[in-house]
mmCIF file of C-alpha atoms in Angstrom:
data_model
loop_
_atom_site.group_PDB
_atom_site.id
_atom_site.type_symbol
_atom_site.label_atom_id
_atom_site.label_comp_id
_atom_site.label_asym_id
_atom_site.label_seq_id
_atom_site.Cartn_x
_atom_site.Cartn_y
_atom_site.Cartn_z
ATOM 1 C CA MET A 1 8.025 17.989 -3.384
ATOM 2 C CA THR A 2 4.989 19.451 -2.244
ATOM 3 C CA GLU A 3 5.515 21.924 0.360
ATOM 4 C CA PRO A 4 4.743 21.704 3.892
ATOM 5 C CA SER A 5 2.679 24.779 4.076
ATOM 6 C CA ALA A 6 0.660 23.786 0.766
ATOM 7 C CA VAL A 7 -0.314 20.671 2.874
ATOM 8 C CA ARG A 8 -1.462 22.418 5.922
ATOM 9 C CA ARG A 9 -3.600 24.211 3.572
ATOM 10 C CA ARG A 10 -4.855 21.797 2.365
ATOM 11 C CA VAL A 11 -6.216 20.456 5.740
ATOM 12 C CA ALA A 12 -7.219 23.876 6.734
ATOM 13 C CA GLY A 13 -10.640 23.807 8.844
ATOM 14 C CA ARG A 14 -10.870 19.661 9.375
ATOM 15 C CA SER A 15 -11.767 18.354 13.018
ATOM 16 C CA ALA A 16 -9.521 15.394 12.540
ATOM 17 C CA GLY A 17 -6.598 17.155 13.970
ATOM 18 C CA PRO A 18 -2.470 16.534 13.667
ATOM 19 C CA ALA A 19 -3.147 12.615 12.385
ATOM 20 C CA VAL A 20 -4.833 14.446 8.795
ATOM 21 C CA VAL A 21 -1.824 16.731 8.873
ATOM 22 C CA LEU A 22 0.167 13.469 9.440
ATOM 23 C CA LEU A 23 -1.541 11.093 6.429
ATOM 24 C CA VAL A 24 -1.378 14.106 4.269
ATOM 25 C CA ALA A 25 2.196 15.097 5.006
ATOM 26 C CA VAL A 26 3.290 11.804 4.292
ATOM 27 C CA ALA A 27 1.338 11.807 1.010
ATOM 28 C CA ALA A 28 3.939 14.518 0.127
ATOM 29 C CA GLY A 29 6.828 12.997 1.218
ATOM 30 C CA LEU A 30 6.245 9.804 -0.640
ATOM 31 C CA VAL A 31 4.724 10.555 -3.987
ATOM 32 C CA GLY A 32 6.227 14.506 -4.025
ATOM 33 C CA CYS A 33 9.694 13.687 -4.008
ATOM 34 C CA ARG A 34 11.740 12.139 -7.116
ATOM 35 C CA ALA A 35 15.094 10.665 -6.657
ATOM 36 C CA THR A 36 17.972 11.985 -8.984
ATOM 37 C CA PRO A 37 19.946 9.004 -10.382
ATOM 38 C CA PRO A 38 18.975 8.979 -14.276
ATOM 39 C CA HIS A 39 19.055 5.159 -14.681
ATOM 40 C CA GLY A 40 16.686 2.598 -14.015
ATOM 41 C CA PRO A 41 15.798 0.147 -11.083
ATOM 42 C CA ASP A 42 17.986 -2.054 -12.056
ATOM 43 C CA ALA A 43 20.630 -0.882 -14.306
ATOM 44 C CA SER A 44 23.973 -0.796 -12.151
ATOM 45 C CA ASP A 45 23.712 -4.243 -11.776
ATOM 46 C CA ALA A 46 25.055 -7.353 -13.145
ATOM 47 C CA PRO A 47 24.187 -11.221 -12.715
ATOM 48 C CA ALA A 48 26.145 -12.880 -10.301
ATOM 49 C CA GLU A 49 26.338 -16.819 -10.018
ATOM 50 C CA VAL A 50 23.335 -18.259 -7.582
ATOM 51 C CA ASP A 51 22.844 -21.644 -6.477
ATOM 52 C CA ARG A 52 19.839 -22.346 -9.156
ATOM 53 C CA GLU A 53 18.427 -25.105 -6.542
ATOM 54 C CA ARG A 54 18.062 -22.807 -3.807
ATOM 55 C CA VAL A 55 16.755 -19.649 -5.863
ATOM 56 C CA ALA A 56 14.129 -22.366 -7.416
ATOM 57 C CA ALA A 57 13.202 -22.955 -4.358
ATOM 58 C CA ILE A 58 12.640 -19.560 -2.956
ATOM 59 C CA LEU A 59 10.478 -18.548 -6.358
ATOM 60 C CA GLU A 60 8.337 -21.859 -5.847
ATOM 61 C CA ALA A 61 7.755 -20.905 -2.261
ATOM 62 C CA HIS A 62 6.945 -17.448 -3.294
ATOM 63 C CA ARG A 63 4.552 -18.602 -5.964
ATOM 64 C CA GLU A 64 2.528 -21.259 -3.082
ATOM 65 C CA ARG A 65 2.548 -18.169 -1.179
ATOM 66 C CA VAL A 66 0.656 -15.585 -3.509
ATOM 67 C CA GLY A 67 -1.576 -18.975 -4.168
ATOM 68 C CA ARG A 68 -2.949 -18.801 -0.863
ATOM 69 C CA LEU A 69 -3.359 -14.707 -0.694
ATOM 70 C CA GLU A 70 -5.885 -14.519 -2.837
ATOM 71 C CA ARG A 71 -7.373 -12.752 -0.406
ATOM 72 C CA ILE A 72 -6.471 -10.678 2.615
ATOM 73 C CA HIS A 73 -7.865 -8.952 5.723
ATOM 74 C CA VAL A 74 -5.551 -7.416 8.554
ATOM 75 C CA VAL A 75 -5.988 -5.280 11.126
ATOM 76 C CA GLY A 76 -3.587 -2.881 12.872
ATOM 77 C CA THR A 77 -1.826 0.541 13.665
ATOM 78 C CA VAL A 78 0.136 2.577 11.520
ATOM 79 C CA GLY A 79 2.471 5.087 12.687
ATOM 80 C CA VAL A 80 3.607 7.879 10.833
ATOM 81 C CA ARG A 81 6.538 10.284 11.043
ATOM 82 C CA TRP A 82 7.636 13.502 9.536
ATOM 83 C CA PRO A 83 9.211 16.696 9.968
ATOM 84 C CA ASP A 84 7.203 19.586 10.261
ATOM 85 C CA GLY A 85 9.203 22.011 8.547
ATOM 86 C CA GLU A 86 10.709 23.594 11.684
ATOM 87 C CA GLY A 87 13.515 21.388 12.012
ATOM 88 C CA ASP A 88 11.446 18.660 14.070
ATOM 89 C CA TRP A 89 9.860 15.716 13.900
ATOM 90 C CA ARG A 90 6.399 14.855 14.556
ATOM 91 C CA SER A 91 4.461 11.413 15.119
ATOM 92 C CA GLU A 92 0.871 10.012 14.709
ATOM 93 C CA GLN A 93 -0.431 7.040 15.011
ATOM 94 C CA VAL A 94 -4.423 5.454 13.776
ATOM 95 C CA SER A 95 -5.983 2.423 13.187
ATOM 96 C CA VAL A 96 -6.124 0.745 10.129
ATOM 97 C CA ARG A 97 -8.161 -2.130 8.110
ATOM 98 C CA LEU A 98 -7.008 -3.570 5.035
ATOM 99 C CA TRP A 99 -8.432 -5.814 2.336
ATOM 100 C CA VAL A 100 -7.436 -7.714 -1.174
ATOM 101 C CA ASP A 101 -9.749 -9.527 -3.384
ATOM 102 C CA GLY A 102 -7.308 -10.749 -6.499
ATOM 103 C CA ARG A 103 -5.224 -8.280 -8.155
ATOM 104 C CA LEU A 104 -7.598 -5.248 -8.469
ATOM 105 C CA ARG A 105 -10.133 -5.211 -5.621
ATOM 106 C CA THR A 106 -8.825 -3.454 -2.775
ATOM 107 C CA ALA A 107 -10.220 -1.832 0.216
ATOM 108 C CA ALA A 108 -7.905 0.265 3.155
ATOM 109 C CA ARG A 109 -10.132 2.012 5.839
ATOM 110 C CA PHE A 110 -7.961 4.436 8.436
ATOM 111 C CA LEU A 111 -9.374 5.679 11.904
ATOM 112 C CA ILE A 112 -8.678 7.513 14.988
ATOM 113 C CA GLY A 113 -10.020 7.846 18.423
ATOM 114 C CA PHE A 114 -11.811 6.292 20.994
ATOM 115 C CA PRO A 115 -14.873 5.428 19.941
ATOM 116 C CA GLU A 116 -13.295 5.248 16.206
ATOM 117 C CA THR A 117 -13.951 7.958 13.511
ATOM 118 C CA ASP A 118 -13.104 7.158 9.771
ATOM 119 C CA LEU A 119 -10.327 9.862 8.243
ATOM 120 C CA PHE A 120 -10.621 7.787 4.945
ATOM 121 C CA TRP A 121 -11.607 4.933 2.948
ATOM 122 C CA PHE A 122 -9.539 4.084 0.079
ATOM 123 C CA GLY A 123 -10.244 1.674 -2.400
ATOM 124 C CA SER A 124 -10.249 -0.036 -5.795
ATOM 125 C CA ASP A 125 -12.241 -2.500 -8.270
ATOM 126 C CA GLU A 126 -11.651 -4.044 -11.363
ATOM 127 C CA GLU A 127 -11.732 -0.524 -13.520
ATOM 128 C CA ARG A 128 -11.858 2.650 -11.147
ATOM 129 C CA ALA A 129 -10.040 3.538 -7.349
ATOM 130 C CA TRP A 130 -11.258 5.934 -5.233
ATOM 131 C CA LEU A 131 -10.935 7.946 -1.833
ATOM 132 C CA PHE A 132 -13.926 8.736 0.467
ATOM 133 C CA ASP A 133 -12.425 11.758 2.570
ATOM 134 C CA LEU A 134 -14.424 11.628 5.708
ATOM 135 C CA ALA A 135 -11.978 13.836 7.928
ATOM 136 C CA ALA A 136 -12.726 17.265 6.065
ATOM 137 C CA ASP A 137 -15.978 19.051 7.830
ATOM 138 C CA THR A 138 -17.763 18.360 4.590
ATOM 139 C CA SER A 139 -16.986 14.786 3.386
ATOM 140 C CA SER A 140 -16.327 13.937 -0.097
ATOM 141 C CA LEU A 141 -15.602 11.087 -2.600
ATOM 142 C CA CYS A 142 -12.971 11.376 -5.566
ATOM 143 C CA VAL A 143 -13.302 8.539 -8.002
ATOM 144 C CA TRP A 144 -10.446 7.599 -11.073
ATOM 145 C CA ARG A 145 -9.512 5.009 -13.710
ATOM 146 C CA HIS A 146 -6.945 2.968 -12.896
ATOM 147 C CA ASP A 147 -5.165 3.562 -16.654
ATOM 148 C CA ALA A 148 -5.534 7.410 -15.698
ATOM 149 C CA PRO A 149 -1.707 9.117 -16.042
ATOM 150 C CA SER A 150 -2.256 10.026 -12.115
ATOM 151 C CA PRO A 151 -5.109 10.780 -9.577
ATOM 152 C CA PRO A 152 -6.894 13.731 -9.828
ATOM 153 C CA PRO A 153 -6.880 17.195 -7.889
ATOM 154 C CA CYS A 154 -9.382 16.242 -5.462
ATOM 155 C CA ALA A 155 -7.001 13.280 -4.554
ATOM 156 C CA GLU A 156 -3.620 13.951 -4.910
ATOM 157 C CA ALA A 157 -2.861 15.477 -1.408
ATOM 158 C CA VAL A 158 -4.221 12.412 0.668
ATOM 159 C CA VAL A 159 -3.900 9.308 -1.533
ATOM 160 C CA PRO A 160 -0.627 9.415 -2.164
ATOM 161 C CA VAL A 161 0.236 8.352 1.254
ATOM 162 C CA ILE A 162 1.732 4.973 0.025
ATOM 163 C CA GLY A 163 0.449 5.355 -3.393
ATOM 164 C CA ARG A 164 -2.430 4.721 -5.383
ATOM 165 C CA PRO A 165 -4.784 1.813 -3.561
ATOM 166 C CA LEU A 166 -3.309 -0.992 -5.831
ATOM 167 C CA SER A 167 0.573 0.010 -5.199
ATOM 168 C CA THR A 168 -0.366 -0.042 -1.673
ATOM 169 C CA ALA A 169 -1.717 -3.157 -1.540
ATOM 170 C CA ASP A 170 1.978 -4.593 -3.477
ATOM 171 C CA LEU A 171 3.995 -2.582 -0.752
ATOM 172 C CA LEU A 172 2.452 -4.278 2.038
ATOM 173 C CA PHE A 173 1.724 -7.704 1.336
ATOM 174 C CA GLY A 174 4.288 -8.373 -1.711
ATOM 175 C CA ALA A 175 1.788 -10.929 -2.934
ATOM 176 C CA ILE A 176 2.944 -10.536 -6.636
ATOM 177 C CA PRO A 177 2.375 -13.369 -8.894
ATOM 178 C CA LEU A 178 6.274 -14.205 -10.901
ATOM 179 C CA PRO A 179 7.095 -14.339 -14.683
ATOM 180 C CA PRO A 180 8.037 -17.673 -15.714
ATOM 181 C CA ASP A 181 11.637 -16.446 -16.271
ATOM 182 C CA ALA A 182 11.994 -15.349 -12.755
ATOM 183 C CA ILE A 183 14.943 -17.511 -12.062
ATOM 184 C CA ASP A 184 16.935 -16.171 -15.005
ATOM 185 C CA ARG A 185 16.255 -12.649 -14.132
ATOM 186 C CA VAL A 186 16.997 -12.884 -10.503
ATOM 187 C CA ARG A 187 20.393 -10.736 -8.972
ATOM 188 C CA VAL A 188 22.129 -11.762 -6.167
ATOM 189 C CA SER A 189 23.529 -8.943 -3.550
ATOM 190 C CA PRO A 190 27.623 -9.396 -3.560
ATOM 191 C CA ASP A 191 27.323 -10.852 0.073
ATOM 192 C CA GLY A 192 25.373 -13.455 -1.210
ATOM 193 C CA ARG A 193 22.647 -12.486 1.764
ATOM 194 C CA THR A 194 19.723 -11.670 -0.579
ATOM 195 C CA MET A 195 18.566 -11.794 -3.899
ATOM 196 C CA ARG A 196 16.016 -9.365 -5.708
ATOM 197 C CA LEU A 197 14.196 -9.819 -8.936
ATOM 198 C CA LEU A 198 12.002 -6.882 -10.831
ATOM 199 C CA VAL A 199 8.502 -7.860 -11.523
ATOM 200 C CA ALA A 200 5.300 -6.033 -12.856
ATOM 201 C CA GLY A 201 3.353 -5.099 -10.223
ATOM 202 C CA ARG A 202 -0.429 -4.420 -10.131
ATOM 203 C CA GLN A 203 0.051 -0.721 -11.345
ATOM 204 C CA GLU A 204 3.854 0.299 -11.156
ATOM 205 C CA PRO A 205 7.488 -1.690 -11.482
ATOM 206 C CA LEU A 206 8.412 -3.390 -8.376
ATOM 207 C CA ARG A 207 11.372 -5.243 -7.034
ATOM 208 C CA LEU A 208 11.236 -7.757 -4.634
ATOM 209 C CA THR A 209 14.109 -8.826 -2.473
ATOM 210 C CA TRP A 210 14.236 -12.055 -0.127
ATOM 211 C CA SER A 211 16.592 -13.722 2.209
ATOM 212 C CA ILE A 212 18.633 -16.491 0.802
ATOM 213 C CA GLU A 213 19.119 -17.866 4.168
ATOM 214 C CA ASP A 214 15.383 -18.755 4.918
ATOM 215 C CA GLY A 215 13.447 -17.376 1.553
ATOM 216 C CA THR A 216 11.243 -14.519 3.503
ATOM 217 C CA LEU A 217 10.239 -11.356 2.085
ATOM 218 C CA GLU A 218 12.459 -8.790 3.064
ATOM 219 C CA ARG A 219 11.473 -5.382 0.894
ATOM 220 C CA VAL A 220 9.383 -4.188 -1.491
ATOM 221 C CA GLU A 221 10.127 -1.393 -3.424
ATOM 222 C CA VAL A 222 8.019 0.456 -5.721
ATOM 223 C CA PHE A 223 8.857 2.820 -8.956
ATOM 224 C CA ASP A 224 7.239 5.270 -10.779
ATOM 225 C CA VAL A 225 6.942 4.848 -14.894
ATOM 226 C CA THR A 226 10.194 6.816 -15.350
ATOM 227 C CA GLY A 227 12.486 3.745 -13.207
ATOM 228 C CA MET A 228 12.886 6.287 -10.360
ATOM 229 C CA PRO A 229 12.022 4.400 -6.950
ATOM 230 C CA ARG A 230 8.957 6.525 -5.034
ATOM 231 C CA ALA A 231 8.758 4.263 -2.128
ATOM 232 C CA VAL A 232 10.338 1.173 0.199
ATOM 233 C CA ALA A 233 8.820 -1.487 2.128
ATOM 234 C CA ASP A 234 10.605 -2.682 4.919
ATOM 235 C CA HIS A 235 8.794 -6.360 5.979
ATOM 236 C CA SER A 236 9.983 -8.156 8.959
ATOM 237 C CA GLU A 237 8.121 -10.589 11.850
ATOM 238 C CA PRO A 238 6.381 -12.685 9.468
ATOM 239 C CA ALA A 239 3.565 -14.687 11.130
ATOM 240 C CA PRO A 240 0.921 -17.266 9.755
ATOM 241 C CA MET A 241 -2.226 -15.457 7.974
ATOM 242 C CA ALA A 242 -5.218 -17.154 8.919
ATOM 243 C CA VAL A 243 -6.988 -18.563 5.608
ATOM 244 C CA ALA A 244 -10.323 -20.607 5.653
ATOM 245 C CA GLY A 245 -9.836 -23.935 4.881
ATOM 246 C CA LEU A 246 -6.455 -24.425 4.900
ATOM 247 C CA ALA A 247 -4.584 -25.801 8.020
ATOM 248 C CA ARG A 248 -1.755 -24.144 10.431
ATOM 249 C CA PRO A 249 1.170 -25.352 8.632
ATOM 250 C CA LEU A 250 0.115 -24.514 5.711
ATOM 251 C CA GLN A 251 -1.320 -21.276 6.439
ATOM 252 C CA PRO A 252 1.219 -18.338 4.079
ATOM 253 C CA ARG A 253 3.119 -15.834 6.517
ATOM 254 C CA LEU A 254 2.650 -12.018 5.898
ATOM 255 C CA ALA A 255 4.631 -9.489 7.879
ATOM 256 C CA THR A 256 3.290 -8.129 10.758
ATOM 257 C CA ARG A 257 5.159 -5.278 10.507
ATOM 258 C CA VAL A 258 6.085 -3.233 7.171
ATOM 259 C CA ARG A 259 8.084 0.185 7.579
ATOM 260 C CA VAL A 260 7.050 2.168 4.513
ATOM 261 C CA ARG A 261 9.600 5.193 3.643
ATOM 262 C CA ASP A 262 10.307 7.522 0.846
ATOM 263 C CA ARG A 263 13.919 7.223 -0.692
ATOM 264 C CA ASP A 264 15.490 10.043 1.828
ATOM 265 C CA GLU A 265 13.605 8.114 5.082
ATOM 266 C CA ARG A 266 12.413 11.828 5.614
ATOM 267 C CA PHE A 267 8.889 10.535 5.692
ATOM 268 C CA VAL A 268 8.177 6.934 7.312
ATOM 269 C CA ALA A 269 5.307 4.959 8.257
ATOM 270 C CA THR A 270 5.424 1.760 10.118
ATOM 271 C CA PHE A 271 2.204 -0.859 9.741
ATOM 272 C CA ASP A 272 1.745 -2.995 12.776
ATOM 273 C CA PHE A 273 -0.581 -5.932 12.231
ATOM 274 C CA ASP A 274 -2.295 -7.982 14.637
ATOM 275 C CA PRO A 275 -2.486 -11.525 13.792
ATOM 276 C CA ALA A 276 -4.765 -12.527 16.066
ATOM 277 C CA ASN A 277 -7.739 -10.319 14.878
ATOM 278 C CA SER A 278 -6.898 -10.811 11.499
ATOM 279 C CA GLY A 279 -7.621 -13.472 8.504
ATOM 280 C CA SER A 280 -11.331 -14.075 9.127
ATOM 281 C CA ILE A 281 -12.709 -13.989 5.638
ATOM 282 C CA GLU A 282 -16.158 -15.782 5.853
ATOM 283 C CA SER A 283 -16.841 -12.549 8.537
ATOM 284 C CA GLN A 284 -16.202 -9.846 5.740
ATOM 285 C CA ARG A 285 -18.590 -8.492 3.200
ATOM 286 C CA TRP A 286 -16.771 -8.613 0.443
ATOM 287 C CA THR A 287 -18.978 -7.412 -1.917
ATOM 288 C CA THR A 288 -19.802 -4.679 -0.023
ATOM 289 C CA LEU A 289 -15.904 -3.618 0.586
ATOM 290 C CA PHE A 290 -15.199 -3.535 -3.003
ATOM 291 C CA ASP A 291 -18.706 -2.194 -4.528
ATOM 292 C CA LEU A 292 -18.690 1.891 -5.272
ATOM 293 C CA PRO A 293 -21.905 2.518 -5.172
ATOM 294 C CA THR A 294 -22.711 0.502 -1.652
ATOM 295 C CA LEU A 295 -20.291 2.490 -0.346
ATOM 296 C CA ARG A 296 -21.499 5.370 -1.160
ATOM 297 C CA ARG A 297 -25.009 4.874 0.025
ATOM 298 C CA ILE A 298 -23.822 4.126 3.590
ATOM 299 C CA LEU A 299 -20.687 6.721 3.751
ATOM 300 C CA ARG A 300 -22.707 9.663 2.221
ATOM 301 C CA PRO A 301 -20.369 11.576 0.846
ATOM 302 C CA ARG A 302 -21.311 15.475 0.233
ATOM 303 C CA ILE A 303 -19.412 16.323 -2.062
ATOM 304 C CA VAL A 304 -18.635 13.757 -5.224
ATOM 305 C CA GLU A 305 -15.852 13.909 -8.334
ATOM 306 C CA ASP A 306 -16.220 10.971 -10.625
ATOM 307 C CA ALA A 307 -13.040 11.832 -13.002
ATOM 308 C CA SER A 308 -13.978 8.211 -14.784
ATOM 309 C CA VAL A 309 -16.629 9.648 -15.976
ATOM 310 C CA ALA A 310 -16.773 13.304 -17.841
ATOM 311 C CA GLY A 311 -18.702 16.060 -15.989
ATOM 312 C CA PRO A 312 -18.297 18.834 -13.077
ATOM 313 C CA PRO A 313 -18.239 18.043 -9.407
ATOM 314 C CA VAL A 314 -22.105 16.455 -7.868
ATOM 315 C CA PRO A 315 -23.644 16.703 -4.245
ATOM 316 C CA GLY A 316 -22.866 13.433 -3.005
ATOM 317 C CA ARG A 317 -26.634 12.709 -1.728
#
């Protein structure tokens, strides 16, 4: 696990203050810690008797929901709680805007203050992921490929706030296609209240948990490539998400509160989304949001480290 002192050294000299320490501290907690059980995510589970018709209905409702969430736009805040290394708990809140377009194109913008100032801009397209670090005195851009084993050094202390951009989308929205044989792989809790299913996420293995009573998605868990749990997102307070061309009864529902935590709950990030200001798809400039050359011209980073191609860091402009 990354030490808090190392985290603080990473952000020394930044003008954004505690919010930057906050985000990097959460990065250390959610990715730096590794659980110790030596088994995979569902190795100890055994198939349970289930009402197949009820399970089938929940899975079909999920598939329909995913089909209506090809494009996502949400606005809200994220409050983060983390230990400061001296036995006290610290907290901070920043604004967040998130966009998803299909399976691979994502964007996440973190801001602080009034008027709002950009802290970080995460994103991805079909082949690459990137991080604009705008909180430092010298702004920077870090780029890497999706198939890289891990984010490069220029992003390792910040990117894992809740994982890589693709895993972030999975955790917060759970809009994951299901395999054809999903009904045969479902596991039901001993009390019969929930059912869960292991699926392939955008970049890492996931486990989805639904309420059997009302069919709502309650939890998304992300596992690393070794099958160890990395982060858990508890979903609550679902509300309709406005989507162009769909009447309100057909609008897909998204959680308006998502609580993301590491295994030991030492680092917690609570996202609160505002349905009234989310979902306005037509007004968003989608090409700009997911186009790295355009973002680079707009955000003008001073240093660029592109790990998706060979070569040393170069000036950003």
